[in-house]
XYZ file of N, CA and C in Angstrom:
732
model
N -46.930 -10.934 35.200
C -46.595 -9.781 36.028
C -46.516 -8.552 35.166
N -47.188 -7.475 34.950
C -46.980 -6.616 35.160
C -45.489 -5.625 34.487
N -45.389 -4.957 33.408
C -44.256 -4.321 33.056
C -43.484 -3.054 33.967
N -42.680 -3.314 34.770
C -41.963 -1.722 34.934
C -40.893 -1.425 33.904
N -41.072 -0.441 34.028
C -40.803 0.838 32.954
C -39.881 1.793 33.513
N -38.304 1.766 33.604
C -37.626 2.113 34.194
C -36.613 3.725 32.891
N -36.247 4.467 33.270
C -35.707 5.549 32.435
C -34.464 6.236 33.204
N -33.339 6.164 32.909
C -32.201 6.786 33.964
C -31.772 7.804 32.381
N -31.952 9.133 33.535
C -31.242 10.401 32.276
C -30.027 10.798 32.673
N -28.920 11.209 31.484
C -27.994 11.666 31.802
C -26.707 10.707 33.086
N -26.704 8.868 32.531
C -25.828 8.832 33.476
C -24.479 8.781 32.915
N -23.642 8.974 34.229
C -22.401 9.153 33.772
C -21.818 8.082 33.689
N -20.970 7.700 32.332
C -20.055 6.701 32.507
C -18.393 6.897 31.893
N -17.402 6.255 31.771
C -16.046 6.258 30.889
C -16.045 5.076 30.452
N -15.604 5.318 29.140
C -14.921 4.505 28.179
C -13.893 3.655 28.451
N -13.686 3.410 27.733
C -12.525 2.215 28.120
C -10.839 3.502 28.118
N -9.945 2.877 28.915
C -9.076 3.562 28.748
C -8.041 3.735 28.037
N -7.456 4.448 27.213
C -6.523 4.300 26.097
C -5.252 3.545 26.898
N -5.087 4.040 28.174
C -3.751 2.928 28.718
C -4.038 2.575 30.089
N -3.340 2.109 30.711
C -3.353 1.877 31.846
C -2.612 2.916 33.052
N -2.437 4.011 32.326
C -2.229 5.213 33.476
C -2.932 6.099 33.082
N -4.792 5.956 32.525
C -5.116 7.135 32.272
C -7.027 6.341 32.707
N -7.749 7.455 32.929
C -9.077 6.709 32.761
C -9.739 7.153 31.019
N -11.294 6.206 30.920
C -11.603 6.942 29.439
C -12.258 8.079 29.936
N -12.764 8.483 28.459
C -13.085 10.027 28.814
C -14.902 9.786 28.542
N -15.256 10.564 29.599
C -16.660 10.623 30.173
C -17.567 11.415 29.545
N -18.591 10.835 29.592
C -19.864 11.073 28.813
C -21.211 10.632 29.244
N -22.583 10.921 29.373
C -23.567 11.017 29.535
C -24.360 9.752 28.891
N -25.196 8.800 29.536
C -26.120 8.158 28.412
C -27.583 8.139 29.209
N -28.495 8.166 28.422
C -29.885 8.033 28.560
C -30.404 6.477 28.145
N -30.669 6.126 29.462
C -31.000 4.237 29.092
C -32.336 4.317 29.244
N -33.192 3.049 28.424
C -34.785 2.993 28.713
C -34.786 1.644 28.431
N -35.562 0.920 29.574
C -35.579 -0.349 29.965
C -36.556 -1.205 30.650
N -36.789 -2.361 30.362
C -38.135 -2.556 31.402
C -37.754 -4.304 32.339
N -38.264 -4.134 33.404
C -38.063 -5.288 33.684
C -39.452 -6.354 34.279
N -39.403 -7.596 34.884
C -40.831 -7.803 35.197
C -40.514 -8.559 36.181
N -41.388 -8.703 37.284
C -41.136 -9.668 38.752
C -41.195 -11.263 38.150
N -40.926 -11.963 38.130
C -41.020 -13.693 38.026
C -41.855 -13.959 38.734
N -43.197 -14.016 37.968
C -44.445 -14.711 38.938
C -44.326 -15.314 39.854
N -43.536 -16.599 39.516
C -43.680 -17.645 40.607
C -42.910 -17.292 42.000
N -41.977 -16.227 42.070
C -40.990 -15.528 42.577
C -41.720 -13.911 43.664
N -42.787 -13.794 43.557
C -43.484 -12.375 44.487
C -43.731 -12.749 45.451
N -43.983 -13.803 46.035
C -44.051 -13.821 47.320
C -42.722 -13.998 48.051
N -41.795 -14.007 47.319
C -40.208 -14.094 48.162
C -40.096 -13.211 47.679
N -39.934 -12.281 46.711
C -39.876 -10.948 46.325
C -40.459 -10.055 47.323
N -41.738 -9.859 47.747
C -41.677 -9.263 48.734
C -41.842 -9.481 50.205
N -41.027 -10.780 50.589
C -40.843 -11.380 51.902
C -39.429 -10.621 51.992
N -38.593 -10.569 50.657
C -37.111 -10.025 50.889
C -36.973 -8.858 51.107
N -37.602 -8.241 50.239
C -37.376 -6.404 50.062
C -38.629 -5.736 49.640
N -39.753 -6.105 50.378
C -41.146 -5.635 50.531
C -41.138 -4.473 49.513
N -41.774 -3.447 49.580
C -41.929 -2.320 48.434
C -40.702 -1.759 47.909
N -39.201 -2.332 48.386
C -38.101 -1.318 48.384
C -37.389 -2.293 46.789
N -37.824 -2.918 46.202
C -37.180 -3.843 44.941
C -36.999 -2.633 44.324
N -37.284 -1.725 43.900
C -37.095 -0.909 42.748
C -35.837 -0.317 42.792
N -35.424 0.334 43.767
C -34.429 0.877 44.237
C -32.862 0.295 43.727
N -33.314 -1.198 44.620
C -31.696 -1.996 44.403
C -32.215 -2.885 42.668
N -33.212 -2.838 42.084
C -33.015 -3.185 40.991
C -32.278 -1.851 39.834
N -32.494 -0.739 39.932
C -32.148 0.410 39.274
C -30.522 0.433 39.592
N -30.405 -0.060 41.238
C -29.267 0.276 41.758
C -28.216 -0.602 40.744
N -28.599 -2.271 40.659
C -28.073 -3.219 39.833
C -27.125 -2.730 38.708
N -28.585 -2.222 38.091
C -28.988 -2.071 36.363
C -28.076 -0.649 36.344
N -27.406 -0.052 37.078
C -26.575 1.199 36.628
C -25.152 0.844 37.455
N -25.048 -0.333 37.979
C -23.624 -0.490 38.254
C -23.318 -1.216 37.405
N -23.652 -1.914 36.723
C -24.153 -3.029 35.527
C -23.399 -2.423 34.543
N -23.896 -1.320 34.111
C -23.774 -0.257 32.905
C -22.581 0.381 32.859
N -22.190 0.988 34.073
C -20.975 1.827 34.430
C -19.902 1.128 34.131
N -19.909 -0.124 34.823
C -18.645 -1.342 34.756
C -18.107 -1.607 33.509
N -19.494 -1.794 32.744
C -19.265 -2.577 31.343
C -18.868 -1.420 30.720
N -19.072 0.110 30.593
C -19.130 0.835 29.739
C -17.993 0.839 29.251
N -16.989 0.859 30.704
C -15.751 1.442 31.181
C -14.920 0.014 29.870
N -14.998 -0.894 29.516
C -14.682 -2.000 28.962
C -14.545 -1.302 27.175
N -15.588 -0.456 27.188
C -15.995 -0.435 25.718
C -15.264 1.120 24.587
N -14.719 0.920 23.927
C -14.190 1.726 23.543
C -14.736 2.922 23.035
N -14.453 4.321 23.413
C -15.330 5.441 23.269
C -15.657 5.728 21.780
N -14.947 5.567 21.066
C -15.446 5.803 19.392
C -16.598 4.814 18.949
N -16.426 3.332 20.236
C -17.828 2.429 19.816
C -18.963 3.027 20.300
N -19.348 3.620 21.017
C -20.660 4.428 21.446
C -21.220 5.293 19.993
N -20.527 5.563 19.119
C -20.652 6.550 18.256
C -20.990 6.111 16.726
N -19.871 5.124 16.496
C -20.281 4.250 15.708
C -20.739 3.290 15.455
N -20.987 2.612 16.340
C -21.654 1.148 16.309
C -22.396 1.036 17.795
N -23.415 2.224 17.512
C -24.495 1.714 19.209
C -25.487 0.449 18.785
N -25.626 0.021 18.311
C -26.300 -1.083 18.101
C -25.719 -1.899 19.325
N -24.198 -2.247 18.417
C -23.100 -3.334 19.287
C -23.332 -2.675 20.752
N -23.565 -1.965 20.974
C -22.892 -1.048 22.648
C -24.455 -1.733 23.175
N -25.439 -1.006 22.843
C -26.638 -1.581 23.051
C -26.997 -3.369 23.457
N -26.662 -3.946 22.892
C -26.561 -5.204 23.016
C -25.651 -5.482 24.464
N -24.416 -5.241 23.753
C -23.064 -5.120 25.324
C -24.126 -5.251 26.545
N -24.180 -3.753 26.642
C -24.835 -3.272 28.185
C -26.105 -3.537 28.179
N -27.228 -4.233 27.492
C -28.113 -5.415 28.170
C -27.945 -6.937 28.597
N -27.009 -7.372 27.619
C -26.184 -8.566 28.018
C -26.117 -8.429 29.986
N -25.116 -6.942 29.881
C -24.685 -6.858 31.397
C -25.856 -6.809 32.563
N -26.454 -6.000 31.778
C -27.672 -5.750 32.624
C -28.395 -6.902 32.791
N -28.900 -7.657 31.895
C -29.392 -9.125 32.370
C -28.761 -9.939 32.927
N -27.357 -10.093 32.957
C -26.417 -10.831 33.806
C -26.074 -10.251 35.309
N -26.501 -8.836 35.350
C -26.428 -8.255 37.022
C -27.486 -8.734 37.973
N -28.979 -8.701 36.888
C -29.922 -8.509 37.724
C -30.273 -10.325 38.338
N -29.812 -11.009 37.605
C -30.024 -12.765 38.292
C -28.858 -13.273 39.042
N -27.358 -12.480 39.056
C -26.648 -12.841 40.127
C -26.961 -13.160 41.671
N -26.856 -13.732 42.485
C -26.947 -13.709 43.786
C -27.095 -12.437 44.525
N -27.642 -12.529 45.358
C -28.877 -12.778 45.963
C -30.116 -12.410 44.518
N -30.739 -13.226 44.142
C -31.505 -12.740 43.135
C -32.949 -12.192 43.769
N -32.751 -11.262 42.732
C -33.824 -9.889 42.889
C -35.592 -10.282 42.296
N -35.466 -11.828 42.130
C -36.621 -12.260 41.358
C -37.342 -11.276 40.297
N -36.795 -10.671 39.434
C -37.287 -9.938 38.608
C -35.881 -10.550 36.970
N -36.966 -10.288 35.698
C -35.649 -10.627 34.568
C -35.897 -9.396 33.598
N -35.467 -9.215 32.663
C -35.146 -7.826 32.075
C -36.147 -7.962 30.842
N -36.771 -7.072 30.638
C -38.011 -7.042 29.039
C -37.016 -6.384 27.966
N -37.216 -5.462 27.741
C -36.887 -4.748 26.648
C -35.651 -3.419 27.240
N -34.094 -3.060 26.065
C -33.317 -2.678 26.600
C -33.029 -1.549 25.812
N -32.981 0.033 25.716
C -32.515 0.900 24.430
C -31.970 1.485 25.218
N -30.362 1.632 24.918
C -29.925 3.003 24.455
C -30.169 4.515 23.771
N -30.431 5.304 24.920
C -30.756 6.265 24.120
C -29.970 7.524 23.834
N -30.146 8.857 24.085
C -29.065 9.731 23.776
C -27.663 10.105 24.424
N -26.890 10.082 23.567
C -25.128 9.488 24.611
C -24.844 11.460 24.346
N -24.685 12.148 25.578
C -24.265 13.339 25.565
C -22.677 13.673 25.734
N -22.169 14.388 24.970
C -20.630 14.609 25.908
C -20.403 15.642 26.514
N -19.523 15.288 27.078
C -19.946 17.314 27.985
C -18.908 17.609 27.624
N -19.615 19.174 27.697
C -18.862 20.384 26.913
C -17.675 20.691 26.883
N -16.604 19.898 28.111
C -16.009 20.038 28.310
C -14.640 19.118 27.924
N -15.076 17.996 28.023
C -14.775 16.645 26.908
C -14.606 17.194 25.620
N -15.736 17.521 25.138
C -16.428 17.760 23.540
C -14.885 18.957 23.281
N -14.700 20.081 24.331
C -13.946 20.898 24.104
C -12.489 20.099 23.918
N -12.171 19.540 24.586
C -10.687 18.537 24.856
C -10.385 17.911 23.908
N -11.532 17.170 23.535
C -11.662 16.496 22.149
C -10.936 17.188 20.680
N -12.326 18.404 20.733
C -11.389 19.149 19.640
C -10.356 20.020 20.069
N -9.751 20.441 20.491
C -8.229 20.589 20.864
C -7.307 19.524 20.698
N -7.401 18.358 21.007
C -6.464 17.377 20.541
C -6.569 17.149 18.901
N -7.862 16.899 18.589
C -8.022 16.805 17.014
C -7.116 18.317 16.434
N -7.257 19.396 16.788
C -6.719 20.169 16.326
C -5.177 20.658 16.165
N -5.070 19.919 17.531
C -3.132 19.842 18.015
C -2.706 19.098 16.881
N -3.353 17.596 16.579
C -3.061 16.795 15.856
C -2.889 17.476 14.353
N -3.876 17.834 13.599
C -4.604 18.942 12.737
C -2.929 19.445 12.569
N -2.326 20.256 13.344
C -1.421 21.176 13.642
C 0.038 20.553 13.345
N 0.103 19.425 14.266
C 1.343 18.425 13.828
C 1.256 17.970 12.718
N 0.415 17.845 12.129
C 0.191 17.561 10.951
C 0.672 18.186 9.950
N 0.280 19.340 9.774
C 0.720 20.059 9.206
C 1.634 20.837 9.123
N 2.505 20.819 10.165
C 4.009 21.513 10.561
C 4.932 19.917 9.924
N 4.225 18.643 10.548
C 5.319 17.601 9.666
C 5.071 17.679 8.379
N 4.140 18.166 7.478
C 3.932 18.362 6.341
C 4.882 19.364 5.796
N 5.082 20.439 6.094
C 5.834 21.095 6.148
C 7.419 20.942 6.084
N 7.587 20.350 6.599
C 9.042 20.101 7.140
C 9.078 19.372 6.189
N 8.239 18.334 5.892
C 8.616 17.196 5.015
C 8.975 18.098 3.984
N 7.806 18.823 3.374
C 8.328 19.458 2.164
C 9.643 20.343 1.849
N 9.615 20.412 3.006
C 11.088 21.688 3.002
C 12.197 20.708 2.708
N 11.782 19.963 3.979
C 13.568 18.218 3.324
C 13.356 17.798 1.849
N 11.759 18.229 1.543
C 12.184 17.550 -0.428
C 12.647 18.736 -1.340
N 12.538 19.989 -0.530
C 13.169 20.989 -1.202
C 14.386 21.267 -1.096
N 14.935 20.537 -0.091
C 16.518 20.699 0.269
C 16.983 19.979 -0.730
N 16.290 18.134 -0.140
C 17.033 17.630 -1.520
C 16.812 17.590 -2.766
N 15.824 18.317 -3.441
C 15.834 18.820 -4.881
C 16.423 19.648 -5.135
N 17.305 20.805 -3.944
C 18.143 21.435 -5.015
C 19.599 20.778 -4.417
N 19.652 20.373 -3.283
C 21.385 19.664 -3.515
C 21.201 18.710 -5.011
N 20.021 17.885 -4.885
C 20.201 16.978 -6.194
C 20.732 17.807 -7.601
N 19.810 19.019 -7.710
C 19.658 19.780 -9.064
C 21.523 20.096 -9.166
N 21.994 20.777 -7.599
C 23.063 21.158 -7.775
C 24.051 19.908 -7.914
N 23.777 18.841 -7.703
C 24.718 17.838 -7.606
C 25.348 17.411 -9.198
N 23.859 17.676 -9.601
C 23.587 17.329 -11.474
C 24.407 18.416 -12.199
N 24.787 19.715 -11.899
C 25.023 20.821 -12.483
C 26.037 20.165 -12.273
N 26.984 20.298 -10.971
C 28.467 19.793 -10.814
C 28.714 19.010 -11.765
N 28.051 18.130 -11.719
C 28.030 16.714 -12.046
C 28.235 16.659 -13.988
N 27.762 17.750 -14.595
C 27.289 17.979 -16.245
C 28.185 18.949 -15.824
N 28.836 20.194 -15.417
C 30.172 21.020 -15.781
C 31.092 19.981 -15.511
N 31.685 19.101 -14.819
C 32.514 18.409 -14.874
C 32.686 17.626 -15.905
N 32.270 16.554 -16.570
C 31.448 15.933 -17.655
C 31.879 17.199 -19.217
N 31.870 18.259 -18.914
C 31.784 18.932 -19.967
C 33.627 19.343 -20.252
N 34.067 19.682 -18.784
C 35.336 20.103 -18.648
C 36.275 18.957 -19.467
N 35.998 17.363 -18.860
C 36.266 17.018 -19.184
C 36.025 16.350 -20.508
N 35.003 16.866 -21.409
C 35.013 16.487 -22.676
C 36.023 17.889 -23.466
N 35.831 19.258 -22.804
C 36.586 20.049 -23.755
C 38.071 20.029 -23.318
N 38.770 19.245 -22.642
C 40.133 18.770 -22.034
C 40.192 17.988 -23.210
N 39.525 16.647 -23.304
C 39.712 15.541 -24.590
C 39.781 16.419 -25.720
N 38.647 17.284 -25.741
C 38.804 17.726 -27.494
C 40.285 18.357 -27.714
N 41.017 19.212 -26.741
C 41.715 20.380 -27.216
C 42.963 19.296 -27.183
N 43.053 18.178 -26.260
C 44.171 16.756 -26.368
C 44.489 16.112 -27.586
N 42.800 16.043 -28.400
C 42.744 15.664 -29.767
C 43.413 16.492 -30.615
N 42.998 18.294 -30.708
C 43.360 18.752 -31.751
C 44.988 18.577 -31.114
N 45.614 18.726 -30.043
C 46.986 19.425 -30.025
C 47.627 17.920 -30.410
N 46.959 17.016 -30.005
C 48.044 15.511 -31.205
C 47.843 15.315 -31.948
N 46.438 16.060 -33.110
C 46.722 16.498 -34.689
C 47.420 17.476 -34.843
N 47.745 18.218 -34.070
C 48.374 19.706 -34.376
C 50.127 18.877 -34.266
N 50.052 17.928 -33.609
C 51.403 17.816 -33.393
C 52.055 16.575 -34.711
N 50.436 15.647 -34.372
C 51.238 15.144 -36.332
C 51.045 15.193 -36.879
N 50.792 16.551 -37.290
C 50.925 17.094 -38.415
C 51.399 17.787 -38.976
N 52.143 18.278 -37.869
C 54.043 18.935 -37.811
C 55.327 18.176 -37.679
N 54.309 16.832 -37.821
C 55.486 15.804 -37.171
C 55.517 15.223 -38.688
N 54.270 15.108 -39.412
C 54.424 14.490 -40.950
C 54.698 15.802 -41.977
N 54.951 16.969 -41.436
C 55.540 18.110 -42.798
C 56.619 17.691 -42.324
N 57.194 17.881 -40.947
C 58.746 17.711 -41.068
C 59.200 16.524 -41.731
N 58.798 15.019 -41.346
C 59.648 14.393 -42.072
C 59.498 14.315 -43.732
N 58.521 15.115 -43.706
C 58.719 15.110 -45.607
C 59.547 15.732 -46.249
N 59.129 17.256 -45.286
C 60.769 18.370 -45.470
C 62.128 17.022 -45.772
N 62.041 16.403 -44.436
C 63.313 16.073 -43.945
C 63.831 14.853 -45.434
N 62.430 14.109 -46.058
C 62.556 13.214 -47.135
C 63.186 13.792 -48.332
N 62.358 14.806 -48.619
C 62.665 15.694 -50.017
C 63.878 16.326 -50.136
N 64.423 17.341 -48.711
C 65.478 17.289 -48.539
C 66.564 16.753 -49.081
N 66.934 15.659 -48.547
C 67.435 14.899 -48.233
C 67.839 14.312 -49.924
N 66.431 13.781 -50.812
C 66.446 13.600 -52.126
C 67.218 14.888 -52.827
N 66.808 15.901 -52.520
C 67.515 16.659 -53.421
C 68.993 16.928 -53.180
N 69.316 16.645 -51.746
C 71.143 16.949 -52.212
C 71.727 15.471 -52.701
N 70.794 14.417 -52.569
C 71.050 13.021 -53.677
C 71.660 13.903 -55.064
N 70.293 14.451 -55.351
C 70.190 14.666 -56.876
C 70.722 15.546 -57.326
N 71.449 16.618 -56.684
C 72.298 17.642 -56.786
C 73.691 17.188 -56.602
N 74.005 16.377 -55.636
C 75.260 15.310 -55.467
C 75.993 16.255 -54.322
N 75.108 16.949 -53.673
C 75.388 18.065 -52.504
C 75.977 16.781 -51.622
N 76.996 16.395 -50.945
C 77.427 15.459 -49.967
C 78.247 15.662 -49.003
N 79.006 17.175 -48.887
C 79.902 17.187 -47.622
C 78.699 18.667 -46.827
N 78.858 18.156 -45.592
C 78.181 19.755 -44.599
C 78.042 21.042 -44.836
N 79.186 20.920 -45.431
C 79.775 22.792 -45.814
C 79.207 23.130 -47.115
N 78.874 21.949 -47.995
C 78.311 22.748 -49.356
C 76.725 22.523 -48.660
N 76.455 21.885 -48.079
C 74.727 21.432 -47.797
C 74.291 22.812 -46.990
N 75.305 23.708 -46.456
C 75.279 24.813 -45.337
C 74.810 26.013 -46.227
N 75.677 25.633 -47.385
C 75.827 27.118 -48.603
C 74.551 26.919 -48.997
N 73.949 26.107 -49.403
C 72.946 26.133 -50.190
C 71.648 26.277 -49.027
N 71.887 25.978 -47.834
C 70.632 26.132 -46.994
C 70.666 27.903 -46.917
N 72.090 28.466 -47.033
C 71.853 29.858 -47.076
C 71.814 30.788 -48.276
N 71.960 29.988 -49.350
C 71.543 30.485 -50.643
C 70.022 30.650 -50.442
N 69.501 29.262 -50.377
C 67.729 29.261 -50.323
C 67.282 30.083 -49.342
N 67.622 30.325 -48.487
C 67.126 31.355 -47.131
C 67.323 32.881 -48.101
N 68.348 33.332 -48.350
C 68.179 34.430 -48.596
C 67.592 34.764 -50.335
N 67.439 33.753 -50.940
C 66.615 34.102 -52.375
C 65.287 34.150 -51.859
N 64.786 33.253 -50.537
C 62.948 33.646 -50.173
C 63.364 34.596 -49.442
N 64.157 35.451 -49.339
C 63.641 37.029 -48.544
C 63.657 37.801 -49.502
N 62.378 38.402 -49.695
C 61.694 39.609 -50.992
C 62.743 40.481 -50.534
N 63.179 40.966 -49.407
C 63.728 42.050 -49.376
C 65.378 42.246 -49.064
N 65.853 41.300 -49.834
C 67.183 41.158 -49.241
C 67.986 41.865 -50.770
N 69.097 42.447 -50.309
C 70.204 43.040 -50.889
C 71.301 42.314 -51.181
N 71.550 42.091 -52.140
C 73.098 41.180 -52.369
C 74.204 42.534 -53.089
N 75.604 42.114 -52.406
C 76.700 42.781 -52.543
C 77.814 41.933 -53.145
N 77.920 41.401 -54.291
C 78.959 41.031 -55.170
C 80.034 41.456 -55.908
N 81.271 40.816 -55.252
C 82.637 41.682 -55.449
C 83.162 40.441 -56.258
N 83.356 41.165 -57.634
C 84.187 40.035 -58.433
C 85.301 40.762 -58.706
N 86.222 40.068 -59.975
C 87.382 40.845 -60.663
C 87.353 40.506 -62.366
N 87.258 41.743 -62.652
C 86.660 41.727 -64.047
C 88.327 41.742 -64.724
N 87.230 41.666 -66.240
C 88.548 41.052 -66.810
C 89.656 41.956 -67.358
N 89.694 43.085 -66.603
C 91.115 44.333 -66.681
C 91.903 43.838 -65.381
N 91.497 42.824 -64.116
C 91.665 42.876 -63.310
C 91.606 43.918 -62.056
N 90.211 44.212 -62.360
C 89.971 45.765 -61.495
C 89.252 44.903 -60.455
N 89.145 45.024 -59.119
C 87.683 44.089 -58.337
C 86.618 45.646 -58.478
N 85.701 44.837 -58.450
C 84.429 45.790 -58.730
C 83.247 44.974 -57.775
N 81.855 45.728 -57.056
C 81.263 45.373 -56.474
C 79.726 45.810 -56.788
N 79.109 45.307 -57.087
C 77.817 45.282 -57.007
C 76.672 44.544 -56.761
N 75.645 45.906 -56.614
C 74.299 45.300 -55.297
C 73.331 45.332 -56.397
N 73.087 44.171 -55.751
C 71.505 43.414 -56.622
C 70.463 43.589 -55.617
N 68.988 43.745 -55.531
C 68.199 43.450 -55.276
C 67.482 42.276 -55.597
């Protein structure tokens, strides 16, 4: 039998749908296809549907297409028409021998140019671009939260090293003031040793002479002290004189 040579431009179909409260989004395809009557099959071929087969075979072969398209995910048309190609002849050969059969089977099946309309195509990039947009505002933000916490951190560290410091120059000045303190604590008791040896060695032993002599020594280390000594000389006159 004989090849027909069938060409549908521009039909419309949708994609599969991203959910189940939305349809896919629609687009254009150009199919080219051939099919052939089953020899043994033309005389019931045209006992059934005399010259009018073409019609409900085209009719088949694009409800065929529409159905299945709707199955197939819209980014697969784009990237992998091979696979899509295959798909929707599969369908198409499985429409056209269903019941009531149309005594005709399918030759050769291409996919040809998948259009989107302009209006899609427009929607499309607007979402890519919204996205584009969120994108870059969460980029944003992100960076701003790593700038927040790089300087609470930075400031946390500053606190963190003046405190640290306070308390090392607290320890130091703790250190010097309990060398400062024994080391007023070891002159005194040496004072207090030597002392102590010398009214041994002088045989200084009641309060009142240990008193005289603490105020003898006090006033021989003052450079600038005046002494007034009243004796009685030997006419028995008292007489007084100042020493420097």
């Amino acid at each position: 039998a004989d090849a027909h040579h069938t060409i549908f431009e521009e039909v419309t179909v949708f994609s599969q749908a991203r959910n189940n409260d939305s349809v896919g989004l629609e687009f254009k395809l150009d199919i080219d296809f051939t099919y052939f009557i089953i020899e043994d099959e033309v005389g019931t071929l045209y006992e059934e549907l005399a010259t009018n087969y073409a019609p409900v075979v085209e009719s088949r072969a694009k409800d065929a297409i529409k159905n299945t398209a709707a199955n197939i995910p819209y980014d697969d048309f784009f990237q992998d028409r091979e696979g899509v190609s295959n798909i929707l002849e599969v369908a198409v050969r499985d429409r056209l021998i269903e019941p009531p059969s149309l005594h005709v089977s399918l030759g050769h099946f291409f996919v040809g140019r998948i259009q989107i309309p302009e209006e899609v195509a427009q929607k499309q990039l607007d979402v890519k671009i919204q996205i584009e947009t969120n994108d870059a505002q969460e980029y944003k933000k992100e960076a701003q939260l790593e700038r927040d916490y790089t300087e609470v951190e930075v400031n946390r560290i500053l606190l963190q090293k003046e405190k640290e410091l306070k308390i090392a120059e607290s320890n130091a000045d703790l250190v010097v003031q309990k060398g400062e303190a024994e080391s007023k604590k070891i002159v005194q008791n040496a004072y207090y040793t030597g002392y102590a040896d010398l009214m041994m060695m002088l045989n200084i032993t009641e309060q009142k002479h240990k008193a005289s002599y603490n105020y003898l020594t006090k006033i021989d280390s003052n450079k600038k002290k005046t002494l007034k000594v009243t004796y009685l000389d030997d006419t028995n006159v008292v007489k007084t004189d100042t020493q420097s």
